[in-house]
Short mmCIF file of C-alpha atoms in Angstrom, two decimals:
data_model
loop_
_atom_site.label_atom_id
_atom_site.label_comp_id
_atom_site.label_asym_id
_atom_site.label_seq_id
_atom_site.Cartn_x
_atom_site.Cartn_y
_atom_site.Cartn_z
CA MET A 1 -25.67 20.07 17.03
CA GLU A 2 -27.22 17.58 17.15
CA ASP A 3 -26.61 14.34 14.03
CA LYS A 4 -23.62 17.51 12.53
CA ARG A 5 -20.62 15.50 12.15
CA ILE A 6 -17.10 17.13 13.36
CA LEU A 7 -13.99 15.99 13.02
CA TYR A 8 -10.79 16.79 15.88
CA VAL A 9 -7.53 16.90 14.21
CA SER A 10 -5.56 17.67 17.42
CA SER A 11 -1.61 17.55 17.98
CA GLU A 12 -2.61 16.88 21.76
CA VAL A 13 -5.27 15.63 23.45
CA VAL A 14 -5.86 14.56 27.13
CA PRO A 15 -6.81 11.75 28.62
CA TYR A 16 -3.13 10.53 26.81
CA LEU A 17 -0.93 13.63 26.77
CA ALA A 18 -0.24 16.02 29.18
CA GLU A 19 -2.38 18.79 30.33
CA ASN A 20 -1.55 21.62 28.46
CA GLU A 21 -3.66 24.75 26.52
CA VAL A 22 -4.08 22.51 23.27
CA SER A 23 -4.53 19.10 24.45
CA LEU A 24 -7.44 20.44 26.97
CA LEU A 25 -9.45 21.82 24.48
CA SER A 26 -8.74 19.32 21.66
CA TYR A 27 -10.69 16.77 24.68
CA ASP A 28 -13.60 19.94 25.53
CA VAL A 29 -14.53 20.67 23.02
CA PRO A 30 -15.05 17.74 20.44
CA LYS A 31 -17.07 16.08 24.51
CA MET A 32 -19.29 19.37 25.07
CA ILE A 33 -20.18 18.19 21.00
CA ASN A 34 -21.17 15.14 22.41
CA ASP A 35 -22.88 16.07 25.02
CA GLN A 36 -25.55 17.81 22.58
CA GLY A 37 -25.23 14.53 20.07
CA GLY A 38 -23.70 15.75 17.23
CA GLN A 39 -20.94 12.76 15.70
CA ILE A 40 -17.48 12.95 16.78
CA ARG A 41 -13.82 11.52 16.04
CA ILE A 42 -11.39 13.05 16.64
CA PHE A 43 -7.42 12.23 15.06
CA MET A 44 -3.92 12.36 16.80
CA PRO A 45 -0.29 10.89 16.41
CA ARG A 46 0.43 8.48 18.32
CA TYR A 47 3.45 8.97 19.71
CA GLY A 48 6.15 6.43 21.48
CA ASN A 49 5.29 8.56 24.75
CA ILE A 50 1.66 6.98 24.92
CA ASN A 51 0.64 4.08 26.98
CA GLU A 52 -0.77 1.39 24.36
CA ARG A 53 -2.44 -1.40 27.28
CA ARG A 54 -3.29 1.95 30.20
CA HIS A 55 -4.63 3.78 26.98
CA GLN A 56 -5.88 0.22 25.53
CA LEU A 57 -4.88 1.34 22.29
CA HIS A 58 -5.57 -1.69 19.14
CA GLU A 59 -4.34 -1.57 16.14
CA VAL A 60 -7.34 -1.76 13.45
CA ILE A 61 -6.00 -3.67 10.40
CA ARG A 62 -8.97 -2.38 7.87
CA LEU A 63 -7.59 0.43 7.65
CA SER A 64 -3.87 0.07 8.24
CA GLY A 65 -1.39 -0.95 5.67
CA MET A 66 -1.23 1.66 2.91
CA ASN A 67 1.84 3.28 2.21
CA LEU A 68 1.73 7.58 1.86
CA VAL A 69 4.11 9.13 -0.12
CA VAL A 70 6.47 11.76 2.71
CA ASN A 71 10.10 13.61 0.33
CA ASP A 72 9.58 10.57 -1.92
CA LEU A 73 9.71 7.86 0.47
CA ASP A 74 7.00 5.73 0.94
CA MET A 75 6.12 5.34 4.79
CA PRO A 76 3.80 2.63 6.20
CA LEU A 77 0.53 3.74 8.02
CA ILE A 78 -0.54 1.87 10.81
CA ILE A 79 -3.97 3.07 12.63
CA LYS A 80 -4.78 2.31 15.86
CA VAL A 81 -7.98 2.90 17.84
CA ALA A 82 -8.93 3.86 21.78
CA SER A 83 -11.89 5.19 23.33
CA ILE A 84 -11.79 7.65 25.93
CA PRO A 85 -13.59 6.07 28.05
CA LYS A 86 -17.22 6.70 29.66
CA GLU A 87 -16.91 9.47 26.79
CA ARG A 88 -18.23 7.14 24.36
CA ILE A 89 -15.50 9.10 22.04
CA GLN A 90 -13.82 7.22 19.48
CA VAL A 91 -9.73 8.28 18.78
CA TYR A 92 -7.50 7.63 16.19
CA PHE A 93 -4.45 7.31 15.95
CA ILE A 94 -2.14 8.19 13.20
CA ASP A 95 1.58 6.03 13.58
CA ASN A 96 4.35 5.36 11.64
CA ASP A 97 7.38 3.31 13.09
CA GLU A 98 9.51 5.60 11.41
CA TYR A 99 8.14 8.87 12.97
CA PHE A 100 5.88 8.53 15.75
CA LYS A 101 7.87 6.18 18.05
CA ARG A 102 10.80 7.67 19.60
CA LYS A 103 9.20 8.69 23.89
CA ALA A 104 8.35 11.58 23.50
CA THR A 105 6.15 13.96 21.08
CA PHE A 106 8.13 17.05 19.32
CA SER A 107 11.74 17.05 20.80
CA ASP A 108 13.95 15.25 22.04
CA GLU A 109 16.04 15.12 25.73
CA ASP A 110 17.24 18.45 25.55
CA GLY A 111 14.14 20.05 23.99
CA VAL A 112 15.62 20.64 20.37
CA LEU A 113 12.75 20.08 17.68
CA TYR A 114 13.59 16.40 16.27
CA PRO A 115 14.47 17.37 12.73
CA ASP A 116 11.78 16.05 10.66
CA ASN A 117 9.03 16.93 12.12
CA ASP A 118 7.93 18.80 8.97
CA GLU A 119 7.70 15.13 7.77
CA ARG A 120 5.37 14.37 10.20
CA ALA A 121 2.84 16.93 10.21
CA ILE A 122 2.93 15.80 6.68
CA PHE A 123 2.57 12.15 6.83
CA PHE A 124 0.21 13.07 10.13
CA ALA A 125 -2.34 15.53 7.25
CA LYS A 126 -2.29 12.57 4.72
CA GLY A 127 -2.91 9.70 6.85
CA VAL A 128 -5.98 11.88 8.74
CA VAL A 129 -7.75 12.01 5.02
CA GLU A 130 -6.24 8.70 3.77
CA THR A 131 -8.05 7.46 6.70
CA VAL A 132 -11.17 9.55 6.92
CA LYS A 133 -11.82 8.43 3.09
CA LYS A 134 -11.14 4.36 4.37
CA LEU A 135 -13.82 5.40 6.60
CA ASN A 136 -16.43 6.60 4.07
CA TRP A 137 -17.56 9.40 6.91
CA VAL A 138 -18.13 12.53 5.18
CA PRO A 139 -17.04 15.09 8.36
CA ASP A 140 -19.56 18.73 8.44
CA ILE A 141 -16.68 20.25 10.03
CA ILE A 142 -12.55 19.92 9.94
CA HIS A 143 -11.18 21.31 13.19
CA VAL A 144 -8.12 22.04 13.44
CA HIS A 145 -5.92 21.92 16.99
CA GLY A 146 -2.09 22.13 17.49
CA TRP A 147 0.63 23.31 15.19
CA MET A 148 1.46 19.33 14.10
CA ALA A 149 -1.98 19.40 12.76
CA SER A 150 -1.79 23.38 11.09
CA LEU A 151 -0.19 21.59 7.22
CA LEU A 152 -4.56 19.92 7.16
CA PRO A 153 -5.91 22.96 5.46
CA ILE A 154 -3.43 22.88 3.55
CA TYR A 155 -3.17 19.94 2.21
CA MET A 156 -7.78 19.74 1.74
CA LYS A 157 -7.84 22.73 -0.22
CA HIS A 158 -5.49 21.55 -2.53
CA TYR A 159 -3.93 17.78 -2.63
CA TYR A 160 -7.06 16.64 -1.28
CA LYS A 161 -8.64 19.55 -3.03
CA ASP A 162 -10.83 17.44 -5.87
CA GLU A 163 -11.86 15.01 -3.60
CA ALA A 164 -15.53 15.12 -3.78
CA LEU A 165 -15.78 12.80 -0.34
CA PHE A 166 -15.27 16.44 0.84
CA SER A 167 -17.28 19.41 -0.97
CA GLU A 168 -19.35 20.79 1.64
CA THR A 169 -16.68 20.06 4.84
CA LYS A 170 -15.69 23.30 5.87
CA ILE A 171 -12.44 23.80 7.82
CA VAL A 172 -11.69 25.47 10.79
CA THR A 173 -8.48 26.55 12.58
CA SER A 174 -7.92 26.97 16.59
CA VAL A 175 -5.04 29.54 17.45
CA TYR A 176 -3.04 28.81 20.34
CA SER A 177 -0.01 31.11 22.06
CA GLN A 178 3.04 30.57 20.65
CA SER A 179 3.81 26.51 21.52
CA PHE A 180 8.34 26.24 19.67
CA ASP A 181 10.94 28.42 19.28
CA GLY A 182 13.24 28.34 15.88
CA SER A 183 11.91 26.86 12.97
CA LEU A 184 11.17 23.07 11.61
CA ASP A 185 13.58 22.31 8.86
CA THR A 186 13.85 24.62 5.86
CA GLU A 187 13.32 21.92 3.10
CA MET A 188 9.69 22.00 4.60
CA ILE A 189 8.23 23.88 1.68
CA ASN A 190 10.40 21.37 -1.11
CA LYS A 191 8.52 18.50 0.57
CA ILE A 192 5.54 19.72 0.37
CA LYS A 193 6.32 21.46 -2.79
CA PHE A 194 5.96 17.67 -3.86
CA ASP A 195 2.47 16.42 -3.64
CA GLY A 196 1.84 20.00 -6.38
CA VAL A 197 0.68 22.44 -3.90
CA PRO A 198 1.73 26.12 -5.29
CA GLN A 199 4.95 27.83 -4.11
CA ASP A 200 2.19 30.76 -4.23
CA ALA A 201 0.81 29.39 -1.72
CA ILE A 202 2.68 28.64 1.39
CA GLN A 203 5.41 31.57 0.45
CA GLU A 204 5.96 32.35 4.55
CA LEU A 205 7.01 28.28 4.78
CA GLU A 206 10.37 29.53 2.79
CA LEU A 207 10.97 29.55 6.90
CA PRO A 208 8.94 27.28 8.56
CA ASN A 209 8.15 28.58 11.69
CA TYR A 210 4.99 28.43 14.00
CA GLU A 211 4.14 31.57 13.31
CA ASN A 212 4.03 31.06 9.94
CA LEU A 213 2.56 28.01 10.11
CA ILE A 214 -0.17 29.40 11.35
CA LYS A 215 -0.74 31.72 9.33
CA VAL A 216 -0.41 29.57 5.83
CA ALA A 217 -3.54 27.55 7.99
CA VAL A 218 -5.59 30.22 9.02
CA THR A 219 -5.28 31.40 5.07
CA HIS A 220 -6.89 27.94 3.76
CA SER A 221 -9.61 27.57 6.91
CA ASP A 222 -12.76 28.37 6.32
CA GLY A 223 -12.98 29.49 9.51
CA VAL A 224 -10.75 30.97 12.83
CA VAL A 225 -11.00 30.26 16.49
CA ILE A 226 -8.72 33.13 18.53
CA ALA A 227 -7.99 29.56 21.41
CA SER A 228 -5.75 31.33 23.17
CA GLU A 229 -5.94 34.83 25.36
CA ASN A 230 -1.94 35.47 24.04
CA VAL A 231 -2.38 34.97 20.77
CA SER A 232 0.94 37.36 19.67
CA ALA A 233 -0.50 41.14 18.20
CA SER A 234 0.65 39.75 14.76
CA LEU A 235 -0.44 36.87 14.61
CA THR A 236 -4.50 38.56 15.82
CA LYS A 237 -3.43 40.93 13.00
CA PHE A 238 -3.22 38.70 10.71
CA ILE A 239 -6.34 36.53 11.86
CA GLU A 240 -8.62 40.27 12.01
CA SER A 241 -7.54 41.26 8.21
CA SER A 242 -7.60 38.18 7.24
CA GLY A 243 -11.64 38.34 5.77
CA LYS A 244 -12.41 34.78 7.64
CA PRO A 245 -15.20 34.53 10.24
CA PHE A 246 -13.39 33.74 13.42
CA LEU A 247 -14.65 34.09 16.98
CA PRO A 248 -12.97 36.04 19.48
CA PHE A 249 -11.27 34.18 22.19
CA ALA A 250 -13.84 32.92 24.84
CA SER A 251 -13.21 31.79 28.48
CA LYS A 252 -14.33 28.14 29.67
CA ASP A 253 -17.41 29.40 30.97
CA LYS A 254 -19.07 30.64 28.17
CA PHE A 255 -16.87 28.48 25.46
CA ALA A 256 -19.98 26.21 24.76
CA GLU A 257 -22.25 28.72 23.27
CA ALA A 258 -19.52 30.31 21.74
CA TYR A 259 -17.88 27.02 19.91
CA THR A 260 -21.58 26.68 18.78
CA ASN A 261 -22.93 29.19 17.46
CA PHE A 262 -19.88 29.53 15.91
CA TYR A 263 -20.24 25.95 13.74
CA LYS A 264 -24.02 26.91 13.49
CA THR A 265 -22.60 29.98 11.44
CA MET A 266 -19.75 27.78 10.19
CA LEU A 267 -22.59 25.59 8.51
CA PRO A 268 -25.06 26.01 5.29
#
């Protein structure tokens, strides 16, 4: 993987958030590629429960200051950056006071999903792509982890389809076991259609539950990784019948070789 450029876009990454399947793999996989001489960047949201002082986040003025339109509203984009200690890995944080200042990730203290999680996901997807454009850093692969990042494949294949910068970029989505119950705002599909994404491409999002979000991400990806041992039977069947190259679940002791080989099959 020497000199290959891989952009990791994740809902959660350790050490910035608590350990779970998504946050651990979103650290372990980039570290493994970094150790092999690959060039990597990691993007995640800057949730309000991330301790900026302890993790030494600082704003990158030259990348901040842009407004992103979400559902016809201008939302300011703030970019922060930090380095994972001892790993020489840079992590970029997508921030906005309206969406990410609250002191939790996806739900309030009663476990109720935030009503604007759909808009947060749209903002995150656009924020990542606009920042990568400003960095003028062309990834060979964009690897998506976690449902908050699941709109990125859709936006890459529609909203940013004419961006020459990404003409050779492949998109890989990791699929994890279900991480939230219920559904996001049912207006989500209209907010995405507002950005010129055709209805038939996102039909499943009429009911924006976890499984449908992931199905739409898979449909717009070039390859899929089954990242959990207990992905639902219906999602597994959907992936297997999608016609996309996919990597079955690989245990911790085998994932390095499995992921590396899969990346190599994705790259020309």
